[in-house]
């Protein structure tokens, strides 16, 4: 009898594990995720969100309880209910099962079911229309803690301690808490970092590091929701097992952006980056609007509009890995943007994926930092205002900042460009630079086919670390450019080219 009971328990455990796997996969296939902007990791259209692979519908077993959970989760999520604690339990249940903790997995799954059942509506905010403009480059405010986490304007706070969109505004697609950095050690090691704290309801992210000429992944994957400690001005996420935490803290007085990835207890790989913002902030739009057009949505006749800011400057990074301590010095960019649909009343019904065709990047050297956001419209649709075309040059020696709108940006025309060029004028000077990537992420940008206006066209999304050369002329003085930075791009071609 004991043998039969043991065999029965093993079978039940295996079934539950399989169901949890299917359930989590299917939960992520529901419209919970939309668009990563930089820069951006735009979920659904490229691998940056690192979602599980979908399973063909015909291979999915009919499990009433799992199906009911999925349906109730999706229904309540798009009605504005606070179901994100349920998602957290769900992820933890899957992780427990993977580590052989079947009893714990069942308990966590029961908590997920109960959390969806008992979910209350999230708080609401006054309804409003979002205006758009062709540029916000003249804004030069220093971001406040409210700009970092705009509670009461864009976000509300759950009773569970995390931030979320209000229950009565389903148009929000994506909120970026993205941290990228480029640096070098005294020993000559090159360091590139792509980090993101997933916002509540968005797909997971695994931090990646370029070191010794390859991408490495020393940290686990982190999941929403995004918790917020207002007193410390700190946002944070956990990994699936809650053994690692990643945090981002804003020191408004010193303009420091402090990012850490570390084990909650014990030893393990860890990273700490202290970035100091320099010069004027690059704004896409204040949180009360107007916003600018980030790009044309590829699968629905709509536009992606965004507001927020990038802070850019110098950074020092300390990485503990395999018993070795690395220290890198260089530059960073923190992207704190939010995106929403313009014509559609809900992100569930509006277009998903990376909009076309944007170029967002920065570059720095000792004398300056330059930030650029530019979009070409490859579609036959003419939006109410021109897509984004703005740049800002911060010259540190002169303690001057120059907004740019008179510039031309182009590349070699490939679906994954190998050459980028920018020529522009600003008050008292001009800039001429050429960029060549030293690495890409992914190494080969994933190419997809089809847009709402051309089913045969090709599109892609990717990032690049770029070495820039050229010169900047300011009041007769020439600055030789030998700078590095990181960019995020989408590209569109009617025919596939290298």
GROMACS .gro file of C-alpha atoms in nm:
model
  498
    1UNK     CA    1   0.000   0.000   0.000
    2UNK     CA    2   0.283   0.238   0.084
    3UNK     CA    3   0.445   0.168  -0.252
    4UNK     CA    4   0.122   0.249  -0.435
    5UNK     CA    5   0.081   0.568  -0.233
    6UNK     CA    6   0.441   0.670  -0.307
    7UNK     CA    7   0.395   0.607  -0.678
    8UNK     CA    8   0.071   0.802  -0.672
    9UNK     CA    9   0.240   1.098  -0.502
   10UNK     CA   10   0.520   1.094  -0.760
   11UNK     CA   11   0.269   1.097  -1.044
   12UNK     CA   12   0.071   1.378  -0.882
   13UNK     CA   13   0.391   1.577  -0.830
   14UNK     CA   14   0.494   1.537  -1.192
   15UNK     CA   15   0.149   1.637  -1.314
   16UNK     CA   16   0.140   1.943  -1.090
   17UNK     CA   17   0.487   2.043  -1.208
   18UNK     CA   18   0.384   2.010  -1.571
   19UNK     CA   19   0.067   2.205  -1.510
   20UNK     CA   20   0.255   2.482  -1.333
   21UNK     CA   21   0.497   2.505  -1.623
   22UNK     CA   22   0.214   2.523  -1.873
   23UNK     CA   23   0.025   2.768  -1.658
   24UNK     CA   24   0.315   3.010  -1.624
   25UNK     CA   25   0.392   2.987  -1.993
   26UNK     CA   26   0.032   3.055  -2.083
   27UNK     CA   27   0.001   3.335  -1.831
   28UNK     CA   28   0.291   3.511  -2.003
   29UNK     CA   29   0.125   3.450  -2.340
   30UNK     CA   30  -0.178   3.649  -2.225
   31UNK     CA   31  -0.167   4.025  -2.288
   32UNK     CA   32   0.023   4.094  -1.968
   33UNK     CA   33   0.331   4.223  -2.147
   34UNK     CA   34   0.371   4.489  -2.398
   35UNK     CA   35   0.638   4.662  -2.518
   36UNK     CA   36   1.214   4.714  -2.322
   37UNK     CA   37   1.308   5.191  -2.477
   38UNK     CA   38   1.619   5.296  -2.390
   39UNK     CA   39   1.647   5.267  -2.450
   40UNK     CA   40   1.380   5.016  -2.450
   41UNK     CA   41   1.340   4.641  -2.409
   42UNK     CA   42   1.015   4.607  -2.591
   43UNK     CA   43   0.845   4.284  -2.494
   44UNK     CA   44   0.677   4.066  -2.748
   45UNK     CA   45   0.890   4.152  -3.050
   46UNK     CA   46   1.243   4.070  -2.950
   47UNK     CA   47   1.425   3.849  -2.702
   48UNK     CA   48   1.504   4.114  -2.443
   49UNK     CA   49   1.199   4.020  -2.235
   50UNK     CA   50   1.323   3.661  -2.224
   51UNK     CA   51   0.975   3.512  -2.214
   52UNK     CA   52   0.923   3.136  -2.220
   53UNK     CA   53   0.862   2.979  -2.559
   54UNK     CA   54   0.494   2.942  -2.646
   55UNK     CA   55   0.334   2.599  -2.669
   56UNK     CA   56   0.105   2.518  -2.964
   57UNK     CA   57  -0.258   2.526  -2.859
   58UNK     CA   58  -0.324   2.170  -2.971
   59UNK     CA   59  -0.060   2.035  -2.730
   60UNK     CA   60  -0.206   2.207  -2.426
   61UNK     CA   61  -0.417   1.974  -2.212
   62UNK     CA   62  -0.759   2.086  -2.098
   63UNK     CA   63  -0.718   2.142  -1.726
   64UNK     CA   64  -1.024   2.323  -1.590
   65UNK     CA   65  -0.857   2.469  -1.283
   66UNK     CA   66  -0.553   2.599  -1.470
   67UNK     CA   67  -0.770   2.735  -1.749
   68UNK     CA   68  -0.998   2.903  -1.499
   69UNK     CA   69  -0.701   3.062  -1.325
   70UNK     CA   70  -0.560   3.195  -1.652
   71UNK     CA   71  -0.894   3.331  -1.765
   72UNK     CA   72  -0.967   3.496  -1.431
   73UNK     CA   73  -0.618   3.646  -1.413
   74UNK     CA   74  -0.644   3.800  -1.759
   75UNK     CA   75  -1.002   3.918  -1.708
   76UNK     CA   76  -0.927   4.090  -1.379
   77UNK     CA   77  -0.594   4.229  -1.493
   78UNK     CA   78  -0.755   4.424  -1.777
   79UNK     CA   79  -1.038   4.538  -1.551
   80UNK     CA   80  -0.782   4.707  -1.325
   81UNK     CA   81  -0.765   4.454  -1.042
   82UNK     CA   82  -0.451   4.405  -0.836
   83UNK     CA   83  -0.361   4.053  -0.954
   84UNK     CA   84   0.016   4.100  -0.957
   85UNK     CA   85   0.079   3.938  -0.621
   86UNK     CA   86  -0.081   3.629  -0.773
   87UNK     CA   87   0.170   3.647  -1.056
   88UNK     CA   88   0.454   3.662  -0.803
   89UNK     CA   89   0.324   3.351  -0.625
   90UNK     CA   90   0.290   3.180  -0.961
   91UNK     CA   91   0.653   3.242  -1.052
   92UNK     CA   92   0.769   3.125  -0.710
   93UNK     CA   93   0.561   2.808  -0.742
   94UNK     CA   94   0.729   2.718  -1.069
   95UNK     CA   95   1.073   2.786  -0.921
   96UNK     CA   96   0.998   2.569  -0.617
   97UNK     CA   97   0.893   2.282  -0.841
   98UNK     CA   98   1.210   2.313  -1.052
   99UNK     CA   99   1.413   2.274  -0.734
  100UNK     CA  100   1.224   1.961  -0.628
  101UNK     CA  101   1.012   2.134  -0.362
  102UNK     CA  102   0.677   1.997  -0.480
  103UNK     CA  103   0.485   2.056  -0.156
  104UNK     CA  104   0.600   2.417  -0.149
  105UNK     CA  105   0.506   2.454  -0.516
  106UNK     CA  106   0.150   2.339  -0.445
  107UNK     CA  107   0.119   2.577  -0.149
  108UNK     CA  108   0.240   2.872  -0.357
  109UNK     CA  109   0.007   2.785  -0.641
  110UNK     CA  110  -0.285   2.776  -0.397
  111UNK     CA  111  -0.180   3.123  -0.280
  112UNK     CA  112  -0.179   3.242  -0.642
  113UNK     CA  113  -0.532   3.111  -0.693
  114UNK     CA  114  -0.650   3.273  -0.371
  115UNK     CA  115  -0.478   3.605  -0.454
  116UNK     CA  116  -0.658   3.627  -0.788
  117UNK     CA  117  -0.988   3.537  -0.625
  118UNK     CA  118  -0.954   3.799  -0.351
  119UNK     CA  119  -0.797   4.074  -0.567
  120UNK     CA  120  -0.935   4.426  -0.522
  121UNK     CA  121  -0.935   4.708  -0.773
  122UNK     CA  122  -0.620   4.914  -0.783
  123UNK     CA  123  -0.665   5.284  -0.700
  124UNK     CA  124  -0.773   5.512  -0.984
  125UNK     CA  125  -0.651   5.852  -1.103
  126UNK     CA  126  -0.839   6.133  -1.279
  127UNK     CA  127  -0.890   6.048  -1.646
  128UNK     CA  128  -0.707   6.268  -1.894
  129UNK     CA  129  -0.607   6.305  -2.256
  130UNK     CA  130  -0.240   6.289  -2.351
  131UNK     CA  131  -0.123   6.559  -2.589
  132UNK     CA  132   0.173   6.515  -2.822
  133UNK     CA  133   0.439   6.747  -2.961
  134UNK     CA  134   0.731   6.712  -3.201
  135UNK     CA  135   1.003   6.788  -2.944
  136UNK     CA  136   1.061   6.844  -2.574
  137UNK     CA  137   1.434   6.908  -2.597
  138UNK     CA  138   1.409   7.254  -2.438
  139UNK     CA  139   1.303   7.105  -2.103
  140UNK     CA  140   1.608   7.090  -1.878
  141UNK     CA  141   1.467   7.025  -1.528
  142UNK     CA  142   1.664   6.817  -1.280
  143UNK     CA  143   1.448   6.508  -1.212
  144UNK     CA  144   1.282   6.495  -0.872
  145UNK     CA  145   1.195   6.182  -0.672
  146UNK     CA  146   0.843   6.224  -0.812
  147UNK     CA  147   0.983   6.222  -1.166
  148UNK     CA  148   1.159   5.896  -1.078
  149UNK     CA  149   0.838   5.732  -0.953
  150UNK     CA  150   0.541   5.956  -1.045
  151UNK     CA  151   0.287   5.838  -0.788
  152UNK     CA  152  -0.044   6.013  -0.830
  153UNK     CA  153   0.036   6.120  -1.187
  154UNK     CA  154   0.118   5.799  -1.374
  155UNK     CA  155   0.130   5.534  -1.101
  156UNK     CA  156  -0.059   5.421  -0.795
  157UNK     CA  157   0.072   5.211  -0.508
  158UNK     CA  158  -0.072   4.872  -0.421
  159UNK     CA  159  -0.142   4.771  -0.063
  160UNK     CA  160   0.121   4.503  -0.130
  161UNK     CA  161   0.395   4.767  -0.159
  162UNK     CA  162   0.454   4.776  -0.533
  163UNK     CA  163   0.367   5.043  -0.790
  164UNK     CA  164   0.127   4.986  -1.078
  165UNK     CA  165  -0.081   5.166  -1.336
  166UNK     CA  166  -0.418   5.298  -1.212
  167UNK     CA  167  -0.721   5.075  -1.251
  168UNK     CA  168  -0.895   5.317  -1.489
  169UNK     CA  169  -0.613   5.374  -1.744
  170UNK     CA  170  -0.543   5.067  -1.961
  171UNK     CA  171  -0.349   5.254  -2.232
  172UNK     CA  172  -0.010   5.227  -2.062
  173UNK     CA  173   0.215   4.979  -2.248
  174UNK     CA  174   0.555   4.995  -2.085
  175UNK     CA  175   0.755   5.168  -1.813
  176UNK     CA  176   1.133   5.169  -1.841
  177UNK     CA  177   1.360   5.148  -1.540
  178UNK     CA  178   1.661   5.068  -1.757
  179UNK     CA  179   2.025   5.110  -1.658
  180UNK     CA  180   2.305   5.069  -1.912
  181UNK     CA  181   2.675   5.137  -1.869
  182UNK     CA  182   3.007   5.126  -2.051
  183UNK     CA  183   3.344   5.120  -1.872
  184UNK     CA  184   3.701   4.998  -1.863
  185UNK     CA  185   3.926   4.869  -1.586
  186UNK     CA  186   4.285   4.974  -1.522
  187UNK     CA  187   4.385   4.631  -1.653
  188UNK     CA  188   4.211   4.701  -1.984
  189UNK     CA  189   3.896   4.492  -1.934
  190UNK     CA  190   3.594   4.629  -2.124
  191UNK     CA  191   3.261   4.622  -1.937
  192UNK     CA  192   2.915   4.672  -2.086
  193UNK     CA  193   2.603   4.632  -1.874
  194UNK     CA  194   2.235   4.603  -1.972
  195UNK     CA  195   2.006   4.616  -1.670
  196UNK     CA  196   1.636   4.664  -1.620
  197UNK     CA  197   1.396   4.653  -1.327
  198UNK     CA  198   1.074   4.510  -1.475
  199UNK     CA  199   0.770   4.724  -1.403
  200UNK     CA  200   0.462   4.563  -1.254
  201UNK     CA  201   0.288   4.346  -1.513
  202UNK     CA  202   0.581   4.334  -1.753
  203UNK     CA  203   0.800   4.044  -1.861
  204UNK     CA  204   1.110   3.930  -1.672
  205UNK     CA  205   1.465   4.046  -1.735
  206UNK     CA  206   1.802   3.882  -1.680
  207UNK     CA  207   2.091   4.132  -1.643
  208UNK     CA  208   2.368   4.083  -1.896
  209UNK     CA  209   2.733   4.183  -1.894
  210UNK     CA  210   2.988   4.206  -2.175
  211UNK     CA  211   3.325   4.099  -2.032
  212UNK     CA  212   3.628   3.940  -2.199
  213UNK     CA  213   3.465   3.976  -2.542
  214UNK     CA  214   3.149   3.780  -2.464
  215UNK     CA  215   2.806   3.823  -2.308
  216UNK     CA  216   2.775   3.658  -1.968
  217UNK     CA  217   2.478   3.614  -1.734
  218UNK     CA  218   2.608   3.588  -1.376
  219UNK     CA  219   2.275   3.681  -1.215
  220UNK     CA  220   1.932   3.518  -1.210
  221UNK     CA  221   1.626   3.647  -1.394
  222UNK     CA  222   1.425   3.915  -1.213
  223UNK     CA  223   1.047   3.946  -1.218
  224UNK     CA  224   0.780   4.205  -1.158
  225UNK     CA  225   0.616   4.348  -0.956
  226UNK     CA  226   0.826   4.659  -0.894
  227UNK     CA  227   0.835   4.745  -0.524
  228UNK     CA  228   0.893   5.101  -0.406
  229UNK     CA  229   1.034   5.230  -0.077
  230UNK     CA  230   0.935   5.598  -0.076
  231UNK     CA  231   1.150   5.687   0.225
  232UNK     CA  232   1.467   5.551   0.064
  233UNK     CA  233   1.360   5.655  -0.290
  234UNK     CA  234   1.439   5.300  -0.398
  235UNK     CA  235   1.271   5.059  -0.638
  236UNK     CA  236   1.346   4.686  -0.634
  237UNK     CA  237   1.264   4.341  -0.776
  238UNK     CA  238   1.331   3.984  -0.669
  239UNK     CA  239   1.429   3.676  -0.862
  240UNK     CA  240   1.193   3.375  -0.866
  241UNK     CA  241   1.337   3.217  -0.551
  242UNK     CA  242   1.370   3.549  -0.363
  243UNK     CA  243   1.739   3.472  -0.308
  244UNK     CA  244   1.856   3.774  -0.511
  245UNK     CA  245   1.743   4.136  -0.514
  246UNK     CA  246   1.813   4.420  -0.755
  247UNK     CA  247   1.767   4.780  -0.644
  248UNK     CA  248   1.786   5.131  -0.786
  249UNK     CA  249   1.816   5.431  -0.554
  250UNK     CA  250   1.801   5.799  -0.647
  251UNK     CA  251   1.999   6.055  -0.446
  252UNK     CA  252   1.835   6.373  -0.569
  253UNK     CA  253   2.071   6.615  -0.392
  254UNK     CA  254   2.385   6.459  -0.542
  255UNK     CA  255   2.216   6.342  -0.865
  256UNK     CA  256   2.336   5.987  -0.804
  257UNK     CA  257   2.171   5.677  -0.952
  258UNK     CA  258   2.287   5.378  -0.745
  259UNK     CA  259   2.211   5.034  -0.886
  260UNK     CA  260   2.286   4.705  -0.708
  261UNK     CA  261   2.237   4.337  -0.790
  262UNK     CA  262   2.321   4.111  -0.497
  263UNK     CA  263   2.229   3.798  -0.302
  264UNK     CA  264   1.998   3.861  -0.009
  265UNK     CA  265   2.209   3.631   0.207
  266UNK     CA  266   2.550   3.470   0.167
  267UNK     CA  267   2.802   3.490  -0.112
  268UNK     CA  268   2.755   3.504  -0.485
  269UNK     CA  269   2.813   3.733  -0.781
  270UNK     CA  270   2.723   4.095  -0.710
  271UNK     CA  271   2.733   4.429  -0.887
  272UNK     CA  272   2.718   4.788  -0.769
  273UNK     CA  273   2.714   5.086  -1.006
  274UNK     CA  274   2.722   5.445  -0.885
  275UNK     CA  275   2.627   5.680  -1.166
  276UNK     CA  276   2.654   6.057  -1.132
  277UNK     CA  277   2.434   6.252  -1.372
  278UNK     CA  278   2.616   6.539  -1.543
  279UNK     CA  279   2.492   6.834  -1.745
  280UNK     CA  280   2.129   6.884  -1.841
  281UNK     CA  281   1.882   6.597  -1.837
  282UNK     CA  282   1.745   6.470  -2.169
  283UNK     CA  283   1.364   6.484  -2.155
  284UNK     CA  284   1.107   6.306  -2.371
  285UNK     CA  285   0.834   6.484  -2.177
  286UNK     CA  286   0.721   6.583  -1.831
  287UNK     CA  287   0.470   6.348  -1.673
  288UNK     CA  288   0.184   6.590  -1.724
  289UNK     CA  289   0.266   6.600  -2.096
  290UNK     CA  290   0.288   6.665  -2.378
  291UNK     CA  291   0.473   6.353  -2.496
  292UNK     CA  292   0.663   6.283  -2.818
  293UNK     CA  293   0.621   6.006  -3.077
  294UNK     CA  294   0.861   5.719  -3.024
  295UNK     CA  295   0.759   5.532  -3.337
  296UNK     CA  296   0.491   5.374  -3.557
  297UNK     CA  297   0.334   5.059  -3.414
  298UNK     CA  298   0.407   4.778  -3.658
  299UNK     CA  299   0.100   4.557  -3.608
  300UNK     CA  300  -0.177   4.814  -3.555
  301UNK     CA  301  -0.239   5.157  -3.707
  302UNK     CA  302  -0.126   5.347  -3.400
  303UNK     CA  303   0.171   5.537  -3.262
  304UNK     CA  304   0.379   5.476  -2.951
  305UNK     CA  305   0.408   5.796  -2.748
  306UNK     CA  306   0.638   5.842  -2.452
  307UNK     CA  307   0.744   6.078  -2.179
  308UNK     CA  308   1.006   6.079  -1.909
  309UNK     CA  309   1.380   6.136  -1.917
  310UNK     CA  310   1.731   6.001  -1.955
  311UNK     CA  311   2.001   6.092  -1.704
  312UNK     CA  312   2.356   6.045  -1.832
  313UNK     CA  313   2.702   6.090  -1.683
  314UNK     CA  314   3.002   5.919  -1.528
  315UNK     CA  315   2.993   5.593  -1.337
  316UNK     CA  316   3.203   5.356  -1.129
  317UNK     CA  317   3.109   4.988  -1.126
  318UNK     CA  318   3.228   4.718  -0.886
  319UNK     CA  319   3.171   4.358  -0.996
  320UNK     CA  320   3.242   4.056  -0.775
  321UNK     CA  321   3.258   3.747  -0.992
  322UNK     CA  322   3.421   3.406  -0.940
  323UNK     CA  323   3.621   3.534  -0.645
  324UNK     CA  324   3.762   3.829  -0.838
  325UNK     CA  325   3.689   4.198  -0.784
  326UNK     CA  326   3.666   4.419  -1.092
  327UNK     CA  327   3.641   4.799  -1.089
  328UNK     CA  328   3.532   4.982  -1.404
  329UNK     CA  329   3.507   5.353  -1.477
  330UNK     CA  330   3.312   5.501  -1.763
  331UNK     CA  331   2.964   5.628  -1.847
  332UNK     CA  332   2.603   5.531  -1.779
  333UNK     CA  333   2.252   5.610  -1.894
  334UNK     CA  334   1.939   5.566  -1.685
  335UNK     CA  335   1.618   5.555  -1.889
  336UNK     CA  336   1.302   5.642  -1.696
  337UNK     CA  337   1.037   5.650  -1.967
  338UNK     CA  338   0.675   5.539  -1.991
  339UNK     CA  339   0.488   5.453  -2.313
  340UNK     CA  340   0.122   5.439  -2.404
  341UNK     CA  341  -0.104   5.393  -2.702
  342UNK     CA  342  -0.241   5.704  -2.870
  343UNK     CA  343  -0.545   5.601  -3.075
  344UNK     CA  344  -0.645   5.278  -2.903
  345UNK     CA  345  -0.825   5.295  -2.569
  346UNK     CA  346  -0.637   4.997  -2.428
  347UNK     CA  347  -0.289   4.851  -2.462
  348UNK     CA  348  -0.461   4.513  -2.473
  349UNK     CA  349  -0.625   4.603  -2.804
  350UNK     CA  350  -0.352   4.836  -2.934
  351UNK     CA  351  -0.032   4.738  -3.105
  352UNK     CA  352   0.246   4.556  -2.926
  353UNK     CA  353   0.615   4.520  -2.989
  354UNK     CA  354   0.889   4.764  -3.079
  355UNK     CA  355   0.771   5.067  -3.280
  356UNK     CA  356   0.939   5.163  -3.606
  357UNK     CA  357   1.188   5.299  -3.687
  358UNK     CA  358   1.368   5.450  -3.388
  359UNK     CA  359   1.732   5.521  -3.297
  360UNK     CA  360   1.801   5.603  -2.932
  361UNK     CA  361   2.159   5.630  -2.812
  362UNK     CA  362   2.420   5.817  -2.612
  363UNK     CA  363   2.798   5.859  -2.621
  364UNK     CA  364   3.044   6.008  -2.372
  365UNK     CA  365   3.406   6.102  -2.329
  366UNK     CA  366   3.579   6.325  -2.073
  367UNK     CA  367   3.479   6.650  -2.244
  368UNK     CA  368   3.114   6.580  -2.327
  369UNK     CA  369   2.810   6.353  -2.346
  370UNK     CA  370   2.563   6.347  -2.634
  371UNK     CA  371   2.212   6.195  -2.629
  372UNK     CA  372   2.000   6.140  -2.941
  373UNK     CA  373   1.644   6.022  -3.009
  374UNK     CA  374   1.545   6.002  -3.375
  375UNK     CA  375   1.267   5.819  -3.561
  376UNK     CA  376   1.207   5.765  -3.932
  377UNK     CA  377   0.850   5.683  -4.032
  378UNK     CA  378   0.851   5.391  -4.280
  379UNK     CA  379   0.470   5.366  -4.299
  380UNK     CA  380   0.217   5.546  -4.523
  381UNK     CA  381   0.050   5.690  -4.212
  382UNK     CA  382   0.111   6.057  -4.128
  383UNK     CA  383   0.074   6.120  -3.753
  384UNK     CA  384  -0.049   6.456  -3.618
  385UNK     CA  385   0.308   6.572  -3.540
  386UNK     CA  386   0.651   6.464  -3.661
  387UNK     CA  387   0.815   6.172  -3.480
  388UNK     CA  388   1.094   6.240  -3.234
  389UNK     CA  389   1.403   6.421  -3.363
  390UNK     CA  390   1.596   6.573  -3.077
  391UNK     CA  391   1.944   6.565  -2.924
  392UNK     CA  392   2.133   6.729  -2.639
  393UNK     CA  393   2.507   6.798  -2.615
  394UNK     CA  394   2.652   6.860  -2.269
  395UNK     CA  395   3.001   7.017  -2.283
  396UNK     CA  396   3.157   6.988  -1.939
  397UNK     CA  397   3.466   7.205  -1.981
  398UNK     CA  398   3.250   7.499  -2.090
  399UNK     CA  399   2.972   7.408  -1.845
  400UNK     CA  400   2.729   7.451  -2.135
  401UNK     CA  401   2.443   7.244  -2.270
  402UNK     CA  402   2.315   7.268  -2.626
  403UNK     CA  403   1.981   7.136  -2.751
  404UNK     CA  404   1.991   7.012  -3.111
  405UNK     CA  405   1.712   6.974  -3.364
  406UNK     CA  406   1.914   7.065  -3.675
  407UNK     CA  407   2.090   6.738  -3.738
  408UNK     CA  408   2.086   6.445  -3.978
  409UNK     CA  409   2.129   6.087  -3.865
  410UNK     CA  410   2.162   5.787  -4.094
  411UNK     CA  411   2.327   5.445  -4.130
  412UNK     CA  412   2.444   5.206  -4.401
  413UNK     CA  413   2.090   5.083  -4.469
  414UNK     CA  414   2.134   4.730  -4.338
  415UNK     CA  415   1.882   4.550  -4.121
  416UNK     CA  416   2.162   4.540  -3.859
  417UNK     CA  417   2.374   4.846  -3.942
  418UNK     CA  418   2.753   4.840  -3.927
  419UNK     CA  419   2.801   5.216  -3.970
  420UNK     CA  420   2.614   5.512  -3.815
  421UNK     CA  421   2.663   5.879  -3.901
  422UNK     CA  422   2.548   6.207  -3.751
  423UNK     CA  423   2.601   6.563  -3.873
  424UNK     CA  424   2.443   6.860  -3.697
  425UNK     CA  425   2.453   7.224  -3.603
  426UNK     CA  426   2.391   7.398  -3.274
  427UNK     CA  427   2.433   7.748  -3.138
  428UNK     CA  428   2.797   7.837  -3.203
  429UNK     CA  429   2.909   7.501  -3.333
  430UNK     CA  430   2.868   7.182  -3.533
  431UNK     CA  431   2.924   6.810  -3.492
  432UNK     CA  432   3.035   6.540  -3.738
  433UNK     CA  433   3.074   6.185  -3.607
  434UNK     CA  434   3.081   5.827  -3.736
  435UNK     CA  435   3.001   5.523  -3.522
  436UNK     CA  436   3.106   5.158  -3.558
  437UNK     CA  437   2.965   4.892  -3.323
  438UNK     CA  438   3.209   4.693  -3.110
  439UNK     CA  439   2.933   4.450  -3.010
  440UNK     CA  440   2.562   4.387  -3.055
  441UNK     CA  441   2.290   4.240  -2.840
  442UNK     CA  442   2.172   4.000  -2.942
  443UNK     CA  443   2.480   3.918  -3.148
  444UNK     CA  444   2.253   3.866  -3.445
  445UNK     CA  445   1.940   4.081  -3.426
  446UNK     CA  446   1.626   3.873  -3.464
  447UNK     CA  447   1.443   3.950  -3.788
  448UNK     CA  448   1.063   3.933  -3.809
  449UNK     CA  449   0.840   3.967  -4.111
  450UNK     CA  450   0.529   4.176  -4.170
  451UNK     CA  451   0.372   4.509  -4.075
  452UNK     CA  452   0.015   4.630  -4.101
  453UNK     CA  453   0.102   4.820  -4.420
  454UNK     CA  454   0.336   4.561  -4.580
  455UNK     CA  455   0.309   4.192  -4.494
  456UNK     CA  456   0.630   4.114  -4.684
  457UNK     CA  457   0.857   4.373  -4.519
  458UNK     CA  458   1.122   4.291  -4.259
  459UNK     CA  459   1.177   4.447  -3.918
  460UNK     CA  460   1.416   4.400  -3.630
  461UNK     CA  461   1.517   4.526  -3.287
  462UNK     CA  462   1.855   4.531  -3.118
  463UNK     CA  463   2.120   4.714  -2.921
  464UNK     CA  464   2.479   4.804  -3.002
  465UNK     CA  465   2.781   4.932  -2.813
  466UNK     CA  466   2.931   5.190  -3.049
  467UNK     CA  467   3.273   5.353  -3.087
  468UNK     CA  468   3.234   5.706  -3.223
  469UNK     CA  469   3.500   5.918  -3.395
  470UNK     CA  470   3.493   6.259  -3.560
  471UNK     CA  471   3.494   6.611  -3.423
  472UNK     CA  472   3.289   6.881  -3.255
  473UNK     CA  473   3.360   7.245  -3.339
  474UNK     CA  474   3.255   7.504  -3.082
  475UNK     CA  475   3.338   7.874  -3.128
  476UNK     CA  476   3.638   7.784  -3.342
  477UNK     CA  477   3.772   7.521  -3.100
  478UNK     CA  478   3.785   7.159  -3.221
  479UNK     CA  479   3.718   6.864  -2.990
  480UNK     CA  480   3.840   6.535  -3.135
  481UNK     CA  481   3.578   6.267  -3.071
  482UNK     CA  482   3.691   5.925  -2.948
  483UNK     CA  483   3.385   5.818  -2.749
  484UNK     CA  484   3.187   5.509  -2.657
  485UNK     CA  485   2.821   5.463  -2.583
  486UNK     CA  486   2.520   5.235  -2.616
  487UNK     CA  487   2.220   5.254  -2.845
  488UNK     CA  488   1.892   5.080  -2.909
  489UNK     CA  489   1.741   5.059  -3.255
  490UNK     CA  490   1.456   4.922  -3.462
  491UNK     CA  491   1.499   4.882  -3.835
  492UNK     CA  492   1.265   4.824  -4.130
  493UNK     CA  493   1.351   4.703  -4.480
  494UNK     CA  494   1.132   4.605  -4.770
  495UNK     CA  495   1.391   4.344  -4.860
  496UNK     CA  496   1.633   4.161  -4.636
  497UNK     CA  497   1.984   4.307  -4.637
  498UNK     CA  498   2.292   4.253  -4.421
   0.00000   0.00000   0.00000
